[in-house]
XYZ file of C-alpha atoms in Angstrom:
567
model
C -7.584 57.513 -31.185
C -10.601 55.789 -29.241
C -11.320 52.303 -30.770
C -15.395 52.220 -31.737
C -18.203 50.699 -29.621
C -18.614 47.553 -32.154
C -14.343 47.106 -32.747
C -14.444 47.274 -28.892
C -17.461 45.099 -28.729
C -15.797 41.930 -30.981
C -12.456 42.339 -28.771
C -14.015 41.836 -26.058
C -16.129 38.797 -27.225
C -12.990 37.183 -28.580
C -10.958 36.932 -24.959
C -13.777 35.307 -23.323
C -14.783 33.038 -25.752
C -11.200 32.139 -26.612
C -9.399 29.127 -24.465
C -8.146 30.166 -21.029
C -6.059 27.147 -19.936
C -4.737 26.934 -16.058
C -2.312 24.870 -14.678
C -3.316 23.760 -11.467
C -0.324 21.869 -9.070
C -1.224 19.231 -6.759
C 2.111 19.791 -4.913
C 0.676 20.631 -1.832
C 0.648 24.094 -2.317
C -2.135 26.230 -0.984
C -4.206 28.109 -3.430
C -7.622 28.442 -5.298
C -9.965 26.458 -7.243
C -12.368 23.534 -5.220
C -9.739 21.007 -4.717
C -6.961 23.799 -3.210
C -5.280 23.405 -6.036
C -2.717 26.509 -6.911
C -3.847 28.257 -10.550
C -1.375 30.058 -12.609
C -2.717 31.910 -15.900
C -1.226 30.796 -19.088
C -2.010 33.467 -22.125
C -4.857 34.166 -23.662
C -5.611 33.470 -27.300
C -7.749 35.616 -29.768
C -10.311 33.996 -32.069
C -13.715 34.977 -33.837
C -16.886 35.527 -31.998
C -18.310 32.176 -31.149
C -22.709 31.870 -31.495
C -22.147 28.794 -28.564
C -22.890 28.876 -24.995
C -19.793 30.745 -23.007
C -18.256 28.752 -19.742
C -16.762 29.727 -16.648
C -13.063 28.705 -16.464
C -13.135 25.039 -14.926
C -11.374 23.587 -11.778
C -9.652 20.804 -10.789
C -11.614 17.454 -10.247
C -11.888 17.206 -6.382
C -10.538 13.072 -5.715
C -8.482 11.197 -3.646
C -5.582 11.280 -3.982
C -5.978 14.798 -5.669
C -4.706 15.223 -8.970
C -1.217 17.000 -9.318
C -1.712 18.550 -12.403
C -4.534 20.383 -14.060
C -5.220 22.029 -17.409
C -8.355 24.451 -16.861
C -10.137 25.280 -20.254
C -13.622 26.784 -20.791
C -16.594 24.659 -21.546
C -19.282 22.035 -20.184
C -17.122 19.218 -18.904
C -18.485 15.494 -19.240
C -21.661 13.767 -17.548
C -22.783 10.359 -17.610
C -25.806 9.920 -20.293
C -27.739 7.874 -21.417
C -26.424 7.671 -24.609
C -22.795 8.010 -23.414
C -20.230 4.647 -23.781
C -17.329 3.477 -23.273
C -14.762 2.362 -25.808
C -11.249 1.159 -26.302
C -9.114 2.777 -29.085
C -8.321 0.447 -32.054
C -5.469 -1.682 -32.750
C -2.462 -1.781 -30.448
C -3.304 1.612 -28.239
C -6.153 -0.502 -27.093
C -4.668 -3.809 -25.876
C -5.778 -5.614 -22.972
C -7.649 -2.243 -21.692
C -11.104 -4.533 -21.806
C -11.556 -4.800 -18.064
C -10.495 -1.461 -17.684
C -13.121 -0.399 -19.583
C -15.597 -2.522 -18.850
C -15.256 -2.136 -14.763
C -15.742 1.888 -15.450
C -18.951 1.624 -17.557
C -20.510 -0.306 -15.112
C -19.526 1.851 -12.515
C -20.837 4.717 -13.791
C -24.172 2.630 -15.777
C -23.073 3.767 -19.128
C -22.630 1.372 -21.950
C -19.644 -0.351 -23.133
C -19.279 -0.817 -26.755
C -15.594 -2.252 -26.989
C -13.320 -1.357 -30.017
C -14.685 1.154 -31.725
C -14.927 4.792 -32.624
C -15.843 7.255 -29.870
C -18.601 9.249 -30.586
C -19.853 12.629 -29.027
C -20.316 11.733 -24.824
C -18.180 8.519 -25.385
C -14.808 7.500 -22.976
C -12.192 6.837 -24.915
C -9.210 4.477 -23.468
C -6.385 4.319 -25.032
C -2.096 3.471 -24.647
C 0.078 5.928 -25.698
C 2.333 8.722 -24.380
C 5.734 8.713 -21.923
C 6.086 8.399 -18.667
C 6.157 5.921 -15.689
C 3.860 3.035 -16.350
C 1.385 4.756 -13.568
C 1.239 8.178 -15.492
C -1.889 9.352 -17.152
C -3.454 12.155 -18.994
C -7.481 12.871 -18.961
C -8.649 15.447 -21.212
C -11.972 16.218 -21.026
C -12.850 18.142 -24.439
C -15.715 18.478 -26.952
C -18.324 16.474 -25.364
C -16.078 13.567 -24.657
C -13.136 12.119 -22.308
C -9.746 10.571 -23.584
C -7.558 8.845 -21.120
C -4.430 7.450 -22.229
C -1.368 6.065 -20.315
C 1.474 4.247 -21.337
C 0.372 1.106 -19.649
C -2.616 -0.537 -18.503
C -1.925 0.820 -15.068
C -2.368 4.648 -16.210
C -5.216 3.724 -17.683
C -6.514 2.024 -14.734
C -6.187 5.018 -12.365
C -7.441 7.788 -14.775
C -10.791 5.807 -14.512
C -10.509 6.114 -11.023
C -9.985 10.015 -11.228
C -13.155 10.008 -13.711
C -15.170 7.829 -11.493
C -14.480 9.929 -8.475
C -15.667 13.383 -9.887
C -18.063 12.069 -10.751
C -19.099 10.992 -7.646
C -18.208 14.236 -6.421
C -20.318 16.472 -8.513
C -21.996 14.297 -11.321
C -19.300 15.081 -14.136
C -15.539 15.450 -15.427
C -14.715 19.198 -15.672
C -13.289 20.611 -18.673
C -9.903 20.795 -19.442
C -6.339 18.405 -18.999
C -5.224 15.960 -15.764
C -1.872 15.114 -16.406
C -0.752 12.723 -13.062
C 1.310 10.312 -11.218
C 2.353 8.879 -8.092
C 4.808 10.513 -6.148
C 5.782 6.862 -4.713
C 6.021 3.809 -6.303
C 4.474 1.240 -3.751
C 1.714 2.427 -2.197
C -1.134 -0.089 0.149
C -1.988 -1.796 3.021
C -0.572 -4.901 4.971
C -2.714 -7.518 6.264
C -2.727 -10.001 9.254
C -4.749 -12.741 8.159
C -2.844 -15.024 10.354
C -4.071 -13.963 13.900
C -7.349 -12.347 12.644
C -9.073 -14.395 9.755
C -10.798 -11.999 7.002
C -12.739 -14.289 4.632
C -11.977 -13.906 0.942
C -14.973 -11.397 0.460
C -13.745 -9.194 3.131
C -10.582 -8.857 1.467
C -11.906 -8.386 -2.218
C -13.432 -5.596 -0.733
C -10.347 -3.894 0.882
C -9.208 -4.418 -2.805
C -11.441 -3.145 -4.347
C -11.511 0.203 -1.440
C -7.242 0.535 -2.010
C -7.831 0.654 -6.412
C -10.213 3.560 -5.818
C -7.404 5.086 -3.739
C -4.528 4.407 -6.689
C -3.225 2.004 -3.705
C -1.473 -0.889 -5.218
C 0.103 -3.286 -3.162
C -1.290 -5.726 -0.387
C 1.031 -7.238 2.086
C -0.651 -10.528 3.160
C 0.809 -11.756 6.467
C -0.689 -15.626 6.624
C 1.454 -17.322 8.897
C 2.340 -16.660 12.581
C 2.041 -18.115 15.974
C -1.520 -18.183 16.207
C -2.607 -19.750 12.215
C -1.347 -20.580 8.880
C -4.638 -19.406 6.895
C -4.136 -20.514 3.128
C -4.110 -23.875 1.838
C -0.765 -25.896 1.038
C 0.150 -29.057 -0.499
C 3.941 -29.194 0.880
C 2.571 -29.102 4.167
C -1.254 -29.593 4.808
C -0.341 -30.525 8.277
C 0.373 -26.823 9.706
C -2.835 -24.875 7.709
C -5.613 -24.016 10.303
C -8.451 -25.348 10.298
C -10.092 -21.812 9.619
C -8.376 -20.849 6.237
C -8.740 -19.542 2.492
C -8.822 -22.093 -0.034
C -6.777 -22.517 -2.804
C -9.510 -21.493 -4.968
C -9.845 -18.396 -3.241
C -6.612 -17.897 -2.983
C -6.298 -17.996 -6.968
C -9.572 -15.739 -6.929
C -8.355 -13.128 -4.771
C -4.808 -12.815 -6.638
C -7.426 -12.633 -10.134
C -8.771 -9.336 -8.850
C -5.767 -7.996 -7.285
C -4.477 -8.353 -10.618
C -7.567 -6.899 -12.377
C -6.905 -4.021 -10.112
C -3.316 -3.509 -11.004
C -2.636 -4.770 -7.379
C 0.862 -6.607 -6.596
C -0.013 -8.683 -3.532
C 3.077 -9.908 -1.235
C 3.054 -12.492 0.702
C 4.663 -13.190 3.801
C 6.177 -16.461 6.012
C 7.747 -14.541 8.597
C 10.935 -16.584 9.554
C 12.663 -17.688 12.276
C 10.228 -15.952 14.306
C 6.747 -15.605 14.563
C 6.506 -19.626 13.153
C 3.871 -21.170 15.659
C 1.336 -22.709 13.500
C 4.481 -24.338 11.420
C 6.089 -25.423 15.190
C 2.611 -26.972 16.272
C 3.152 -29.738 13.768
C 6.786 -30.199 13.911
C 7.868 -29.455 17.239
C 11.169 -31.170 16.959
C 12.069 -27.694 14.710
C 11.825 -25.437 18.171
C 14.074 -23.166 19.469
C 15.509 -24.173 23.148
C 17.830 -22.919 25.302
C 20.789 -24.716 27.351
C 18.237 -25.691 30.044
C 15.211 -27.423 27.575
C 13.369 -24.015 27.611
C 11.337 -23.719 24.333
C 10.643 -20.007 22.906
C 6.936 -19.678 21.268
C 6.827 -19.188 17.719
C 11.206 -19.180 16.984
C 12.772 -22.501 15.211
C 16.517 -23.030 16.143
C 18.197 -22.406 12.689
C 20.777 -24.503 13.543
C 18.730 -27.442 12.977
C 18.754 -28.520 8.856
C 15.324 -29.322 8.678
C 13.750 -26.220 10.183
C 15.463 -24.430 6.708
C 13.783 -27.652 4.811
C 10.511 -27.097 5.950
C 10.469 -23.189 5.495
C 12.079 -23.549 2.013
C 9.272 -25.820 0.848
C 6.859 -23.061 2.095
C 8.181 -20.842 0.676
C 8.944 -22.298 -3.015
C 5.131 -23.133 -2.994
C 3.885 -20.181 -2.455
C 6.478 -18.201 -4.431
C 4.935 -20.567 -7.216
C 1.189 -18.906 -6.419
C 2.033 -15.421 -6.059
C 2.675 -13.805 -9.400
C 4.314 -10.467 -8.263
C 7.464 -9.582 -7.930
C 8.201 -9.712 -4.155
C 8.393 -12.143 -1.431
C 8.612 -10.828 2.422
C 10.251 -13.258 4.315
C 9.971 -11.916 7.877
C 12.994 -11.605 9.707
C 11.865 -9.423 13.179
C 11.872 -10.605 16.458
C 13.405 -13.759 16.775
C 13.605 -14.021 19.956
C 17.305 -15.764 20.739
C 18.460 -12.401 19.647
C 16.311 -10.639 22.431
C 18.366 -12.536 25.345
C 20.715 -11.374 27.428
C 23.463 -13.300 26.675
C 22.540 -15.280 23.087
C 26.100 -17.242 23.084
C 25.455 -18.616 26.381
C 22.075 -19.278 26.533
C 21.492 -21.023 23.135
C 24.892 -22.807 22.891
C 23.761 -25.061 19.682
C 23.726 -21.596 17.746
C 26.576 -20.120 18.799
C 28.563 -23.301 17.683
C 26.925 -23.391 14.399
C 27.680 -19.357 13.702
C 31.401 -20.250 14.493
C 31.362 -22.962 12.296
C 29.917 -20.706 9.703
C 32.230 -17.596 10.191
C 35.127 -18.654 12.469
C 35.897 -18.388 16.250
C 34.198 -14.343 16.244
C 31.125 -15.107 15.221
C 28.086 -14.426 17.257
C 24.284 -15.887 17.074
C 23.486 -12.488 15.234
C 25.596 -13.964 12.115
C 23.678 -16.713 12.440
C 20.411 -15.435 11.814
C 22.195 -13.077 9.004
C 23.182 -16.450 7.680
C 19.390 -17.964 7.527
C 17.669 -14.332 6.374
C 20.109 -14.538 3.286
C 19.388 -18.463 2.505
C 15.607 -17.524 2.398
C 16.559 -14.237 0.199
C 17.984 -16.680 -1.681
C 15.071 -19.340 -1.931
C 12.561 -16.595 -3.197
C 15.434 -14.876 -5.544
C 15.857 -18.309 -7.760
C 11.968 -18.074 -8.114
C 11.990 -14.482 -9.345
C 11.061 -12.417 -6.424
C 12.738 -9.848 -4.804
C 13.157 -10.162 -1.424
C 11.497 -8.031 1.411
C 13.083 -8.383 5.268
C 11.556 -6.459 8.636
C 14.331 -3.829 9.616
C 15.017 -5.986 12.514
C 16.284 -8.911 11.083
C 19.584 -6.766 9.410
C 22.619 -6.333 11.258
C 24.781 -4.216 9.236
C 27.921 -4.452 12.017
C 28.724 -8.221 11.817
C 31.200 -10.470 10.292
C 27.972 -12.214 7.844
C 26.571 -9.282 5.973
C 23.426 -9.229 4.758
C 22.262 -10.059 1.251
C 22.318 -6.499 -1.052
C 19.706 -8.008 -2.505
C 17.156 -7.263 0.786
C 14.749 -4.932 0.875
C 14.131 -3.232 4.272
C 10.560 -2.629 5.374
C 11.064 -0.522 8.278
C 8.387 -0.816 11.393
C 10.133 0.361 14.570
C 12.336 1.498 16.313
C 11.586 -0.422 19.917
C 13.698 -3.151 18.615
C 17.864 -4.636 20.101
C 20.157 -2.408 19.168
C 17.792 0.362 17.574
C 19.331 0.518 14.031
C 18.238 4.035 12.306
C 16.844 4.017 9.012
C 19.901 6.031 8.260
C 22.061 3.033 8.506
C 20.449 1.173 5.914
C 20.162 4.011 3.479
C 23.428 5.228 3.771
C 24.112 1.998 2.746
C 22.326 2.602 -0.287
C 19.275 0.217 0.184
C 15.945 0.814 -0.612
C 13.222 1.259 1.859
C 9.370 0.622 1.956
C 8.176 3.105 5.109
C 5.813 1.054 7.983
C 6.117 3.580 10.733
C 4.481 1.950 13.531
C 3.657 5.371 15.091
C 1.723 6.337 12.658
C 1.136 3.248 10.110
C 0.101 0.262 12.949
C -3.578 -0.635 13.474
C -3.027 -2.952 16.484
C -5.857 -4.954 17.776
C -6.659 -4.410 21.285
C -3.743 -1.417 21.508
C -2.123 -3.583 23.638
C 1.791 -2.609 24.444
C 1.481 1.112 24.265
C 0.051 0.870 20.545
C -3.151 3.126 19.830
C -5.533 3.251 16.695
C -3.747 5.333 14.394
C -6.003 8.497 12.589
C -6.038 9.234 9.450
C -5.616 13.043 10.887
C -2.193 12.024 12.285
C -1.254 10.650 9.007
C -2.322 13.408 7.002
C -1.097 16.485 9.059
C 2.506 15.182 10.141
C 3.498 11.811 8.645
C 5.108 11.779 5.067
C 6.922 9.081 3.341
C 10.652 9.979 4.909
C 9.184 9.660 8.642
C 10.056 6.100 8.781
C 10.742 5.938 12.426
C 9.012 8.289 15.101
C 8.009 11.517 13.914
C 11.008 12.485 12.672
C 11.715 12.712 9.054
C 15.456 11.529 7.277
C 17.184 13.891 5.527
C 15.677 14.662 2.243
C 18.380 13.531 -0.157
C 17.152 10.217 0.566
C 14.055 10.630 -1.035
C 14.606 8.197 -4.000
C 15.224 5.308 -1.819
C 12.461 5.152 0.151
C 9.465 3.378 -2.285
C 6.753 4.560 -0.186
C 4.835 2.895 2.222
C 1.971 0.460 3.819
C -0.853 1.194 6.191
C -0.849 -2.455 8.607
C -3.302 -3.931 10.534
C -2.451 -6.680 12.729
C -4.366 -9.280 14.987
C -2.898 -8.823 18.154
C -5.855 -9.237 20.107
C -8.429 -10.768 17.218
C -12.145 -10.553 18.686
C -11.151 -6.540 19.675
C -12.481 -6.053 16.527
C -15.029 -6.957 13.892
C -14.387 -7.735 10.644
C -16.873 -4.554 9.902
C -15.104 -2.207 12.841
C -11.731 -3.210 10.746
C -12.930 -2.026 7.227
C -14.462 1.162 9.352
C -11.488 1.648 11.691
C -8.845 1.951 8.341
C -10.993 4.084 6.082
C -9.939 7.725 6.901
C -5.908 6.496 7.096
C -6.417 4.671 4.066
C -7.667 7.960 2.594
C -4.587 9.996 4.009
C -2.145 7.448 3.093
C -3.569 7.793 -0.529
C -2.949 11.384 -0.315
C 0.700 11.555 0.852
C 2.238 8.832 -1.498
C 0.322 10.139 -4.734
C 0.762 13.629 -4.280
C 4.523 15.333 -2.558
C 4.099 17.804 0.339
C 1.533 18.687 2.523
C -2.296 18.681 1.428
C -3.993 21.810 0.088
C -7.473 20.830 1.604
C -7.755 21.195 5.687
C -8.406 17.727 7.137
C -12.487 18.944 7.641
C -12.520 19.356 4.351
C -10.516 16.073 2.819
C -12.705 14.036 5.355
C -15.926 15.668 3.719
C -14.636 15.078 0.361
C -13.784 11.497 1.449
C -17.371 10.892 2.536
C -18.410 11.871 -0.883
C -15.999 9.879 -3.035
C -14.902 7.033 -0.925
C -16.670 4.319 -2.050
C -16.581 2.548 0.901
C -17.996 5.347 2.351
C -21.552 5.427 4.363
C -21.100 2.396 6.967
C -22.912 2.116 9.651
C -20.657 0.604 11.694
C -18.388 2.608 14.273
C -14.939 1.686 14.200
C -13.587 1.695 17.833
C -11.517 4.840 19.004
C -8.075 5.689 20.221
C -7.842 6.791 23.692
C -8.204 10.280 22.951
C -11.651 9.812 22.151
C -12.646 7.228 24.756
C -16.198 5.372 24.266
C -17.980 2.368 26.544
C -18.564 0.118 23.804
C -15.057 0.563 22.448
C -12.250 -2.590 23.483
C -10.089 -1.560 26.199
C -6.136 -1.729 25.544
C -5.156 -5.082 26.855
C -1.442 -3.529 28.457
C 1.893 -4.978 27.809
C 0.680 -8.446 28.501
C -1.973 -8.325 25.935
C 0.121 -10.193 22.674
C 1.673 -13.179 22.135
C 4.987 -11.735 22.145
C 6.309 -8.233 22.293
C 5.396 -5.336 19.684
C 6.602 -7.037 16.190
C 6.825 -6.891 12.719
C 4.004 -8.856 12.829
C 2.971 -6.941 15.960
């Protein structure tokens, strides 16, 4: 029997005003919806006719990275207005989420009214929930937004997703993010030591990367060429040009503000110039008096002394948990015949580790004694892949972790090696992840294309990925600039230059597998939600895309030393 007009009538009226919820997958999977993500429909649910104002099913928020999970519903989303606020949930589910909240209201001129009880277009932060400490859910409901994390971090980056729709397309839509990283360690390194970048310059990288749910800065302040932040142990080897302590402390402040680990780095036995220019009794010669720029012979007692003291200072300034301590390219390792040529460490690797023992156990012997320096003072150790030799009789600390650059180095060592080994692995591909200055030795300006379209996390040497079972070991990754050849570059051409590959680096540690959007489309969406979008300035070009005005690659002859670690 036929229902009637009206029964039909109501039926209908019930299924579209009733909640339609979607789950959209930031995976990488293609499919619909403005930010690619896939939609899969969930059941409908029957209620009354509702009097209000019907909605179109929502979509994902369009950011960067994209969100990997969303929650479509029916209804107006969340703009700024001004009557909207900010506030922080009451008692312990809104501890120590002040700045949080206070950094978003400004950000998107709305009011912050501290602890108290959200009213209709009100944010809402609050703690709560499982998950990793970077987890989040956003729900965007009823004229308001709740996000709540289990830590401050969550919190932290679900402001980010808010504050990037809405710089997409003026509001939060309607419906559930539920999202975290893919990768735990996620940023950019820095070469302060060749290149100086005053404190502002940096503050504002910062401040770029916590948009970007980037969290870690790898600050590289001593090499051949400077020692760029202030010391007490040893005033004698800063540079002239240098941050203050002061800024130093100020920098670390916001880094911290931004739920940004920063790791510092004294590159050792190599790459120690600046340290060498006032102590020059601590440099590395051969049998014949020949001294090697930037290596200390680690033979010699008070070369450890010296770098210890660095090291326990500045282990003391740097609150988070790591500590690079170099390791690549020392260069008695890169001679023909290391036992002959540098008799003084030979001798001292025998005496170490019997009658065997090569100049390679050696410097196994001084990577672990600086592991072990940083250890006592809390921080986990970080070493360049070329400073680990697996095959000799000194083995290195299990306590190292490997940040793998290259591949061009002695002995080419897979990352295979190490993670078959079990250790863990932070991913600095220099064919895809090294923003040389000057290009010289066959390096060119990485694209954020490149990065986007073939490089993920496991391609940790060349452009071929390890096998996927070690997936878990490798923590993620950092985009690194280095100051080969400093005046190639402005400061400006720099911050312009790393934009787009900051961007795509964002992308492919946050979210697993390749991008929904097409690269035209992620660099549009970049433009719009990139706050450190709309420079004028014109970062200078790879090859491919040759210009005048842009430096010229300086050749093989162009750096100090070789392609390094530290470039």
């Amino acid at each position: 029997m036929a229902r009637s007009r009206s029964t039909l009538g109501a039926a209908t009226a019930a299924v579209v005003a009733g909640a339609l919820a979607l789950t959209a997958c930031q995976d990488g999977s293609p499919g619909a919806g403005r930010s690619g993500a896939s939609s899969t429909p969930a059941s409908a649910t029957s209620s009354s006719p509702s009097p209000t104002r019907s909605y179109p099913l929502s979509s994902a928020p369009r950011t960067i990275p994209s969100v990997r999970h969303f929650q479509a519903a029916h209804g107006p989303g969340w703009k700024p207005s001004p009557s909207s606020g900010v506030v922080v949930a009451s008692g312990g589910a809104g501890q120590g989420l002040g700045d949080e909240a206070q950094l978003i209201a400004k950000e998107l001129k709305i009011h912050y009214r501290g602890t108290a009880a959200a009213r209709p277009g009100d944010v809402e932060l609050e703690l709560g929930g499982g998950g990793p400490a970077e987890s989040y859910t956003l729900t965007t409901k009823g004229g308001r937004v709740v996000i709540k994390g289990p830590d401050q971090s969550g919190v932290f980056y679900g402001t980010r997703t808010l504050k990037q729709s809405v710089r997409d397309s003026g509001a939060m839509p309607e419906g559930v993010v539920r999202d975290s990283p893919a990768k735990p360690e996620r940023g950019l390194n820095l070469d302060i030591a060749r290149k100086f970048y005053p404190a502002s310059w940096i503050e504002a990288r910062l401040r770029q990367m916590a948009d970007l749910k980037l969290n870690e800065l790898g600050l590289h302040f001593s090499d051949d060429q400077g020692f760029r932040i202030a010391s007490t142990s040893h005033p004698e080897v800063v540079s002239k040009q240098h941050l203050t302590t002061a800024q130093t402390k100020q920098i670390i402040a916001l880094a911290t503000r931004l739920h940004i680990t920063i790791v510092p780095e004294i590159d050792s036995p190599g790459h120690l110039g600046a340290v060498i220019a006032a102590h020059p009794d601590i440099q590395l010669r051969n049998a014949s008096g020949t001294t090697y720029q930037g290596a200390v012979d680690i033979s010699d007692p008070n070369a450890a002394k010296i770098v210890d003291q660095l090291l326990t200072e500045y282990a003391k300034l740097f609150p988070g948990p790591y500590f690079h301590i170099g390791g690549d390219e020392y260069l008695a390792l890169t001679a023909q015949n290391p036992e002959t040529k540098f008799p003084q460490l030979a001798a001292a690797a025998r005496k170490k580790y019997g009658p065997k023992a090569r100049v390679q156990d050696l410097a196994t012997w001084w990577i672990n004694g600086r592991a072990a320096v940083v250890a006592k003072l809390g921080k986990k150790p970080k070493v360049w892949n070329d400073g680990v030799f697996p095959d000799g009789i000194a083995k290195p600390s299990k306590d190292l972790q490997i940040e793998y650059w290259t591949g061009r180095e002695a002995g080419k060592i897979p990352p295979s090696t190490y993670l078959k080994a079990g250790r863990k692995m932070v991913n600095l591909n220099d064919e895809y992840l090294y923003y040389v200055l000057g290009q010289p030795n066959g390096f060119t300006y990485p694209t954020g294309q490149r990065i986007y379209e073939e490089w993920s996390p496991l391609v940790l040497r060349g452009t071929t990925p390890v096998s996927q079972k070690y997936d878990s070991q490798v923590r993620g990754a950092r985009f690194a600039v280095w100051g080969d050849i400093p005046t190639a570059q402005t400061t400006a051409q720099v911050a312009a230059g790393i934009r787009m590959p900051l961007n795509a680096l964002a992308q492919r540690l946050w979210v697993p597998g390749k991008p929904a959007l097409s690269w035209s489309r992620f660099t549009a969406l970049a433009d719009r939600v990139d706050s450190s979008a709309g420079t004028a300035v014109t970062p200078a070009p790879s090859p491919s895309a040759p210009s005048p005005s842009a430096p010229s690659p300086a050749g093989s002859g162009g750096a100090a030393s070789g392609a390094s670690a530290g470039s």
